[in-house]
Amino acid sequence: MLVGILALQGDFFAHASSLNDLSVETRYIRSPSDLDGIEGLVIPGGESTVMSLLIQSSGLYVPLIELLKSRLPVLATCAGVIMLSREIVDGRDDQISFGALDVSIKRNGYGRQLQSFEADISFSAGSFHAVFIRAPRILKVGPDVEVLATIPSHPLPSATRPRYFDHSYRTEDAVADLQKVGGLQETDWRGSGDGQYSEPVIDESMVDEGGADRDGVDVVMCRQGPILACTFHPELTPDRRVHSIFVDQVKRSRIQW
Amino acid sequence: MILNDSIVGMVDDLKAEHHTGTFQVKRGLAEMLKGGVIMDVVTPEHAKIAEDAGAVAVMALERVPADIRAQGGVARMSDPALILEIEEAVTIPVMAKARIGHFAEAQVLQSIGVDYIDESEVLTPADRENHIDKWQFDVPFVCGATNLGEALRRISEGAALIRSKGEAGTGNIVEAVYHLRSIVGDIKKIASADPAELYAWAKSLEAPYELVKMVAETGWLPVPLFCAGGIATPADASLVRQLGAESIFVGSGIFKSDNPPERARAIVEACVHYDDAELVGRVSKGLGEAMRGLDDASYGSRLAERGW
């Protein structure tokens, strides 16, 4: 079995090690000729805007679309999922995607690096320790998408920054803020003593933005036909069960041929 | 603060189940940056040019190293307002520099949400003996190193990414090559060393034995290794990638050249297709003049000697 790993930018090396752990032969894909003979494809994590640019300049866009149409099994993680999504919310204007996965996705949907997190998720094979790095957030999934794992959805902190040390902040702003939060009570302005100031002012309009169309959970792993997509990084942890599911899929598609 | 009780409750629950600021998460972002180019920018406009050209991240600075070198004086952390403007201007990760040992600058940078802090010899050091205790932070750190011992000491202090130092602001690749060959060369020697020899390696590198042992077992650093300091052309990018650097930092090399957008784009392509000489040649055509640069004799003091 030969699996191609899109190796323009991102954590392609981690995917290669993961598949090598499962005794699968891998090849880095950097030009169209590298695609010959691959039986599966991995689109790794990285920066989706950079990958979008490099896929075009490397002449890989059209050959990859043809492979996707031929139902080549694909494992996509993080930025890879963005590359496959039908709709990218807040993407760059010139950003391309393959539109092969019927989801609407938001880049950096949980915030910046400081909000990157680890969490246990559960899927059919049990509990899985997942690492999310500036992860995209799936806001909507289409009817043909099978949801494999979710995490509890949580409100995003405000996109507008809390107004510390703001010279333009005046008494009337303070009164307005106080009314917003329901008046002055026991207030610990120094927060919980962890070096932070008080809780950030949460912009109500941002709370529960998207993502919550499935009863307060976010989809973090899903499948549509031959595409297996994770917004987290199974390649960064030693657990190989997600890669095994993908390898099984490649084996099955082989039998069909 | 009261806010909405339910929201606070949810945020607390989240803290219980979700762990932020772990080493895995810090190192994870460095993994995502592999194969890419991190560009120094001094304005939001520069940041946009860099992002358009395919930069994988930007380093927000007030002055590029070539100007710091030329103008002299104490070089400090940039104005947080500038860094925030750059964060607003782009969607890729934003890094910023703190002085060696200046943990208060690092605290400020963390508070304004930068994605990576470079504890950098390009700025004037704030502590003659100690680097920042990087384990105390949720934001990841990148640190420079001239040799393997220095790299492992920085990792033991919590750095999640190492860059070979080179000599910033010179446009001269010679020091970067020297440092990279030294680090990668020692890694190869350790990987083939007898286990009994690792103690002596730890002693001579002045680095923790446990980290030396990890290098021996994996044949690589416990974190990614990038290259910085002197990269000015697409061929420079190809050179250091072939020598083992997993990504590159380009400082003065882009915005001190004739045609920054084209040069930036060319360096990005050369960094990805580093082993395809024909392609590196194609993207190198007609870029105009590279940054003027400094030859060996005219450096004056070496920035790479800062840090211990």
PDB file of N, CA, C and O in Angstrom, chain A residues 16-61:
ATOM      1  N   ALA A  16       3.757  10.990   8.176  1.00  0.00           N
ATOM      2  CA  ALA A  16       4.569   9.907   7.612  1.00  0.00           C
ATOM      3  C   ALA A  16       4.977   8.944   8.719  1.00  0.00           C
ATOM      4  O   ALA A  16       4.869   7.716   8.565  1.00  0.00           O
ATOM      5  N   SER A  17       5.420   9.468   9.872  1.00  0.00           N
ATOM      6  CA  SER A  17       5.807   8.572  10.981  1.00  0.00           C
ATOM      7  C   SER A  17       4.612   7.763  11.447  1.00  0.00           C
ATOM      8  O   SER A  17       4.741   6.582  11.754  1.00  0.00           O
ATOM      9  N   SER A  18       3.446   8.414  11.534  1.00  0.00           N
ATOM     10  CA  SER A  18       2.251   7.704  12.008  1.00  0.00           C
ATOM     11  C   SER A  18       1.940   6.520  11.097  1.00  0.00           C
ATOM     12  O   SER A  18       1.648   5.419  11.566  1.00  0.00           O
ATOM     13  N   LEU A  19       1.989   6.769   9.782  1.00  0.00           N
ATOM     14  CA  LEU A  19       1.665   5.690   8.839  1.00  0.00           C
ATOM     15  C   LEU A  19       2.767   4.643   8.804  1.00  0.00           C
ATOM     16  O   LEU A  19       2.492   3.444   8.677  1.00  0.00           O
ATOM     17  N   ASN A  20       4.002   5.079   8.953  1.00  0.00           N
ATOM     18  CA  ASN A  20       5.103   4.116   9.000  1.00  0.00           C
ATOM     19  C   ASN A  20       4.967   3.194  10.215  1.00  0.00           C
ATOM     20  O   ASN A  20       5.305   2.012  10.139  1.00  0.00           O
ATOM     21  N   ASP A  21       4.452   3.744  11.332  1.00  0.00           N
ATOM     22  CA  ASP A  21       4.178   2.910  12.510  1.00  0.00           C
ATOM     23  C   ASP A  21       3.241   1.765  12.153  1.00  0.00           C
ATOM     24  O   ASP A  21       3.278   0.693  12.764  1.00  0.00           O
ATOM     25  N   LEU A  22       2.346   2.014  11.194  1.00  0.00           N
ATOM     26  CA  LEU A  22       1.378   0.986  10.782  1.00  0.00           C
ATOM     27  C   LEU A  22       1.889   0.201   9.574  1.00  0.00           C
ATOM     28  O   LEU A  22       1.120  -0.444   8.871  1.00  0.00           O
ATOM     29  N   SER A  23       3.196   0.317   9.319  1.00  0.00           N
ATOM     30  CA  SER A  23       3.858  -0.392   8.209  1.00  0.00           C
ATOM     31  C   SER A  23       3.276  -0.005   6.844  1.00  0.00           C
ATOM     32  O   SER A  23       3.172  -0.850   5.955  1.00  0.00           O
ATOM     33  N   VAL A  24       2.862   1.237   6.704  1.00  0.00           N
ATOM     34  CA  VAL A  24       2.352   1.707   5.422  1.00  0.00           C
ATOM     35  C   VAL A  24       3.452   2.530   4.747  1.00  0.00           C
ATOM     36  O   VAL A  24       4.085   3.374   5.379  1.00  0.00           O
ATOM     37  N   GLU A  25       3.653   2.258   3.470  1.00  0.00           N
ATOM     38  CA  GLU A  25       4.654   3.015   2.719  1.00  0.00           C
ATOM     39  C   GLU A  25       4.086   4.390   2.363  1.00  0.00           C
ATOM     40  O   GLU A  25       2.908   4.503   1.997  1.00  0.00           O
ATOM     41  N   THR A  26       4.908   5.431   2.489  1.00  0.00           N
ATOM     42  CA  THR A  26       4.406   6.780   2.207  1.00  0.00           C
ATOM     43  C   THR A  26       5.292   7.479   1.178  1.00  0.00           C
ATOM     44  O   THR A  26       6.449   7.111   0.989  1.00  0.00           O
ATOM     45  N   ARG A  27       4.702   8.466   0.519  1.00  0.00           N
ATOM     46  CA  ARG A  27       5.472   9.293  -0.419  1.00  0.00           C
ATOM     47  C   ARG A  27       5.035  10.747  -0.264  1.00  0.00           C
ATOM     48  O   ARG A  27       3.842  11.032  -0.180  1.00  0.00           O
ATOM     49  N   TYR A  28       6.021  11.654  -0.192  1.00  0.00           N
ATOM     50  CA  TYR A  28       5.682  13.073  -0.117  1.00  0.00           C
ATOM     51  C   TYR A  28       5.224  13.562  -1.490  1.00  0.00           C
ATOM     52  O   TYR A  28       5.840  13.247  -2.507  1.00  0.00           O
ATOM     53  N   ILE A  29       4.151  14.337  -1.494  1.00  0.00           N
ATOM     54  CA  ILE A  29       3.605  14.871  -2.742  1.00  0.00           C
ATOM     55  C   ILE A  29       3.954  16.355  -2.840  1.00  0.00           C
ATOM     56  O   ILE A  29       3.500  17.164  -2.025  1.00  0.00           O
ATOM     57  N   ARG A  30       4.795  16.694  -3.830  1.00  0.00           N
ATOM     58  CA  ARG A  30       5.126  18.108  -4.029  1.00  0.00           C
ATOM     59  C   ARG A  30       4.904  18.551  -5.472  1.00  0.00           C
ATOM     60  O   ARG A  30       4.925  19.738  -5.771  1.00  0.00           O
ATOM     61  N   SER A  31       4.721  17.584  -6.370  1.00  0.00           N
ATOM     62  CA  SER A  31       4.448  17.933  -7.760  1.00  0.00           C
ATOM     63  C   SER A  31       3.514  16.872  -8.342  1.00  0.00           C
ATOM     64  O   SER A  31       3.378  15.779  -7.770  1.00  0.00           O
ATOM     65  N   PRO A  32       2.852  17.176  -9.481  1.00  0.00           N
ATOM     66  CA  PRO A  32       1.856  16.239 -10.025  1.00  0.00           C
ATOM     67  C   PRO A  32       2.409  14.841 -10.270  1.00  0.00           C
ATOM     68  O   PRO A  32       1.699  13.850 -10.053  1.00  0.00           O
ATOM     69  N   SER A  33       3.685  14.722 -10.668  1.00  0.00           N
ATOM     70  CA  SER A  33       4.203  13.383 -10.973  1.00  0.00           C
ATOM     71  C   SER A  33       4.296  12.502  -9.725  1.00  0.00           C
ATOM     72  O   SER A  33       4.307  11.279  -9.819  1.00  0.00           O
ATOM     73  N   ASP A  34       4.340  13.134  -8.539  1.00  0.00           N
ATOM     74  CA  ASP A  34       4.397  12.352  -7.292  1.00  0.00           C
ATOM     75  C   ASP A  34       3.099  11.584  -7.034  1.00  0.00           C
ATOM     76  O   ASP A  34       3.048  10.696  -6.188  1.00  0.00           O
ATOM     77  N   LEU A  35       2.020  11.957  -7.751  1.00  0.00           N
ATOM     78  CA  LEU A  35       0.717  11.350  -7.466  1.00  0.00           C
ATOM     79  C   LEU A  35       0.553   9.970  -8.098  1.00  0.00           C
ATOM     80  O   LEU A  35      -0.354   9.227  -7.719  1.00  0.00           O
ATOM     81  N   ASP A  36       1.438   9.634  -9.030  1.00  0.00           N
ATOM     82  CA  ASP A  36       1.278   8.361  -9.742  1.00  0.00           C
ATOM     83  C   ASP A  36       1.303   7.174  -8.791  1.00  0.00           C
ATOM     84  O   ASP A  36       2.256   7.000  -8.043  1.00  0.00           O
ATOM     85  N   GLY A  37       0.244   6.387  -8.834  1.00  0.00           N
ATOM     86  CA  GLY A  37       0.247   5.123  -8.097  1.00  0.00           C
ATOM     87  C   GLY A  37      -0.132   5.201  -6.639  1.00  0.00           C
ATOM     88  O   GLY A  37      -0.091   4.184  -5.946  1.00  0.00           O
ATOM     89  N   ILE A  38      -0.495   6.380  -6.124  1.00  0.00           N
ATOM     90  CA  ILE A  38      -0.874   6.406  -4.707  1.00  0.00           C
ATOM     91  C   ILE A  38      -2.285   5.845  -4.546  1.00  0.00           C
ATOM     92  O   ILE A  38      -3.142   6.000  -5.416  1.00  0.00           O
ATOM     93  N   GLU A  39      -2.504   5.176  -3.392  1.00  0.00           N
ATOM     94  CA  GLU A  39      -3.799   4.543  -3.143  1.00  0.00           C
ATOM     95  C   GLU A  39      -4.600   5.284  -2.082  1.00  0.00           C
ATOM     96  O   GLU A  39      -5.733   4.941  -1.776  1.00  0.00           O
ATOM     97  N   GLY A  40      -3.968   6.275  -1.476  1.00  0.00           N
ATOM     98  CA  GLY A  40      -4.645   7.101  -0.484  1.00  0.00           C
ATOM     99  C   GLY A  40      -3.866   8.397  -0.374  1.00  0.00           C
ATOM    100  O   GLY A  40      -2.721   8.482  -0.834  1.00  0.00           O
ATOM    101  N   LEU A  41      -4.514   9.417   0.220  1.00  0.00           N
ATOM    102  CA  LEU A  41      -3.852  10.724   0.318  1.00  0.00           C
ATOM    103  C   LEU A  41      -4.086  11.311   1.704  1.00  0.00           C
ATOM    104  O   LEU A  41      -5.195  11.217   2.245  1.00  0.00           O
ATOM    105  N   VAL A  42      -3.028  11.901   2.268  1.00  0.00           N
ATOM    106  CA  VAL A  42      -3.174  12.631   3.525  1.00  0.00           C
ATOM    107  C   VAL A  42      -2.968  14.112   3.237  1.00  0.00           C
ATOM    108  O   VAL A  42      -1.997  14.492   2.575  1.00  0.00           O
ATOM    109  N   ILE A  43      -3.900  14.935   3.704  1.00  0.00           N
ATOM    110  CA  ILE A  43      -3.683  16.392   3.660  1.00  0.00           C
ATOM    111  C   ILE A  43      -3.452  16.818   5.108  1.00  0.00           C
ATOM    112  O   ILE A  43      -4.353  16.719   5.944  1.00  0.00           O
ATOM    113  N   PRO A  44      -2.222  17.252   5.425  1.00  0.00           N
ATOM    114  CA  PRO A  44      -1.846  17.439   6.828  1.00  0.00           C
ATOM    115  C   PRO A  44      -2.315  18.778   7.393  1.00  0.00           C
ATOM    116  O   PRO A  44      -2.963  19.564   6.703  1.00  0.00           O
ATOM    117  N   GLY A  45      -1.935  19.013   8.652  1.00  0.00           N
ATOM    118  CA  GLY A  45      -2.149  20.321   9.261  1.00  0.00           C
ATOM    119  C   GLY A  45      -1.094  21.289   8.773  1.00  0.00           C
ATOM    120  O   GLY A  45      -0.079  20.892   8.208  1.00  0.00           O
ATOM    121  N   GLY A  46      -1.326  22.561   9.008  1.00  0.00           N
ATOM    122  CA  GLY A  46      -0.396  23.600   8.567  1.00  0.00           C
ATOM    123  C   GLY A  46      -1.175  24.887   8.444  1.00  0.00           C
ATOM    124  O   GLY A  46      -2.188  25.060   9.122  1.00  0.00           O
ATOM    125  N   GLU A  47      -0.729  25.772   7.591  1.00  0.00           N
ATOM    126  CA  GLU A  47      -1.487  26.999   7.342  1.00  0.00           C
ATOM    127  C   GLU A  47      -2.252  26.844   6.025  1.00  0.00           C
ATOM    128  O   GLU A  47      -1.638  26.710   4.968  1.00  0.00           O
ATOM    129  N   SER A  48      -3.580  26.885   6.105  1.00  0.00           N
ATOM    130  CA  SER A  48      -4.387  26.612   4.909  1.00  0.00           C
ATOM    131  C   SER A  48      -4.156  27.660   3.818  1.00  0.00           C
ATOM    132  O   SER A  48      -4.203  27.338   2.630  1.00  0.00           O
ATOM    133  N   THR A  49      -3.897  28.913   4.219  1.00  0.00           N
ATOM    134  CA  THR A  49      -3.692  29.952   3.197  1.00  0.00           C
ATOM    135  C   THR A  49      -2.424  29.665   2.396  1.00  0.00           C
ATOM    136  O   THR A  49      -2.381  29.854   1.184  1.00  0.00           O
ATOM    137  N   VAL A  50      -1.398  29.182   3.086  1.00  0.00           N
ATOM    138  CA  VAL A  50      -0.130  28.879   2.417  1.00  0.00           C
ATOM    139  C   VAL A  50      -0.301  27.661   1.513  1.00  0.00           C
ATOM    140  O   VAL A  50       0.154  27.633   0.369  1.00  0.00           O
ATOM    141  N   MET A  51      -0.997  26.637   2.047  1.00  0.00           N
ATOM    142  CA  MET A  51      -1.228  25.431   1.244  1.00  0.00           C
ATOM    143  C   MET A  51      -2.015  25.774  -0.013  1.00  0.00           C
ATOM    144  O   MET A  51      -1.730  25.263  -1.095  1.00  0.00           O
ATOM    145  N   SER A  52      -3.021  26.638   0.138  1.00  0.00           N
ATOM    146  CA  SER A  52      -3.854  27.029  -0.994  1.00  0.00           C
ATOM    147  C   SER A  52      -2.990  27.638  -2.097  1.00  0.00           C
ATOM    148  O   SER A  52      -3.098  27.287  -3.276  1.00  0.00           O
ATOM    149  N   LEU A  53      -2.085  28.521  -1.689  1.00  0.00           N
ATOM    150  CA  LEU A  53      -1.182  29.185  -2.639  1.00  0.00           C
ATOM    151  C   LEU A  53      -0.260  28.170  -3.321  1.00  0.00           C
ATOM    152  O   LEU A  53      -0.081  28.172  -4.547  1.00  0.00           O
ATOM    153  N   LEU A  54       0.308  27.265  -2.516  1.00  0.00           N
ATOM    154  CA  LEU A  54       1.313  26.337  -3.036  1.00  0.00           C
ATOM    155  C   LEU A  54       0.690  25.232  -3.885  1.00  0.00           C
ATOM    156  O   LEU A  54       1.330  24.737  -4.814  1.00  0.00           O
ATOM    157  N   ILE A  55      -0.547  24.852  -3.576  1.00  0.00           N
ATOM    158  CA  ILE A  55      -1.228  23.834  -4.394  1.00  0.00           C
ATOM    159  C   ILE A  55      -1.399  24.378  -5.808  1.00  0.00           C
ATOM    160  O   ILE A  55      -1.222  23.667  -6.793  1.00  0.00           O
ATOM    161  N   GLN A  56      -1.710  25.674  -5.892  1.00  0.00           N
ATOM    162  CA  GLN A  56      -1.899  26.269  -7.216  1.00  0.00           C
ATOM    163  C   GLN A  56      -0.572  26.389  -7.955  1.00  0.00           C
ATOM    164  O   GLN A  56      -0.462  26.009  -9.114  1.00  0.00           O
ATOM    165  N   SER A  57       0.458  26.896  -7.270  1.00  0.00           N
ATOM    166  CA  SER A  57       1.720  27.124  -7.975  1.00  0.00           C
ATOM    167  C   SER A  57       2.438  25.818  -8.315  1.00  0.00           C
ATOM    168  O   SER A  57       3.252  25.771  -9.227  1.00  0.00           O
ATOM    169  N   SER A  58       2.126  24.746  -7.577  1.00  0.00           N
ATOM    170  CA  SER A  58       2.777  23.463  -7.860  1.00  0.00           C
ATOM    171  C   SER A  58       2.060  22.681  -8.949  1.00  0.00           C
ATOM    172  O   SER A  58       2.458  21.559  -9.267  1.00  0.00           O
ATOM    173  N   GLY A  59       0.955  23.234  -9.453  1.00  0.00           N
ATOM    174  CA  GLY A  59       0.207  22.535 -10.505  1.00  0.00           C
ATOM    175  C   GLY A  59      -0.571  21.345  -9.976  1.00  0.00           C
ATOM    176  O   GLY A  59      -0.924  20.433 -10.725  1.00  0.00           O
ATOM    177  N   LEU A  60      -0.838  21.329  -8.656  1.00  0.00           N
ATOM    178  CA  LEU A  60      -1.502  20.165  -8.063  1.00  0.00           C
ATOM    179  C   LEU A  60      -3.017  20.299  -7.986  1.00  0.00           C
ATOM    180  O   LEU A  60      -3.714  19.319  -7.712  1.00  0.00           O
ATOM    181  N   TYR A  61      -3.541  21.489  -8.210  1.00  0.00           N
ATOM    182  CA  TYR A  61      -4.966  21.708  -7.964  1.00  0.00           C
ATOM    183  C   TYR A  61      -5.828  20.790  -8.824  1.00  0.00           C
ATOM    184  O   TYR A  61      -6.661  20.037  -8.304  1.00  0.00           O
TER     185      TYR A  61
END
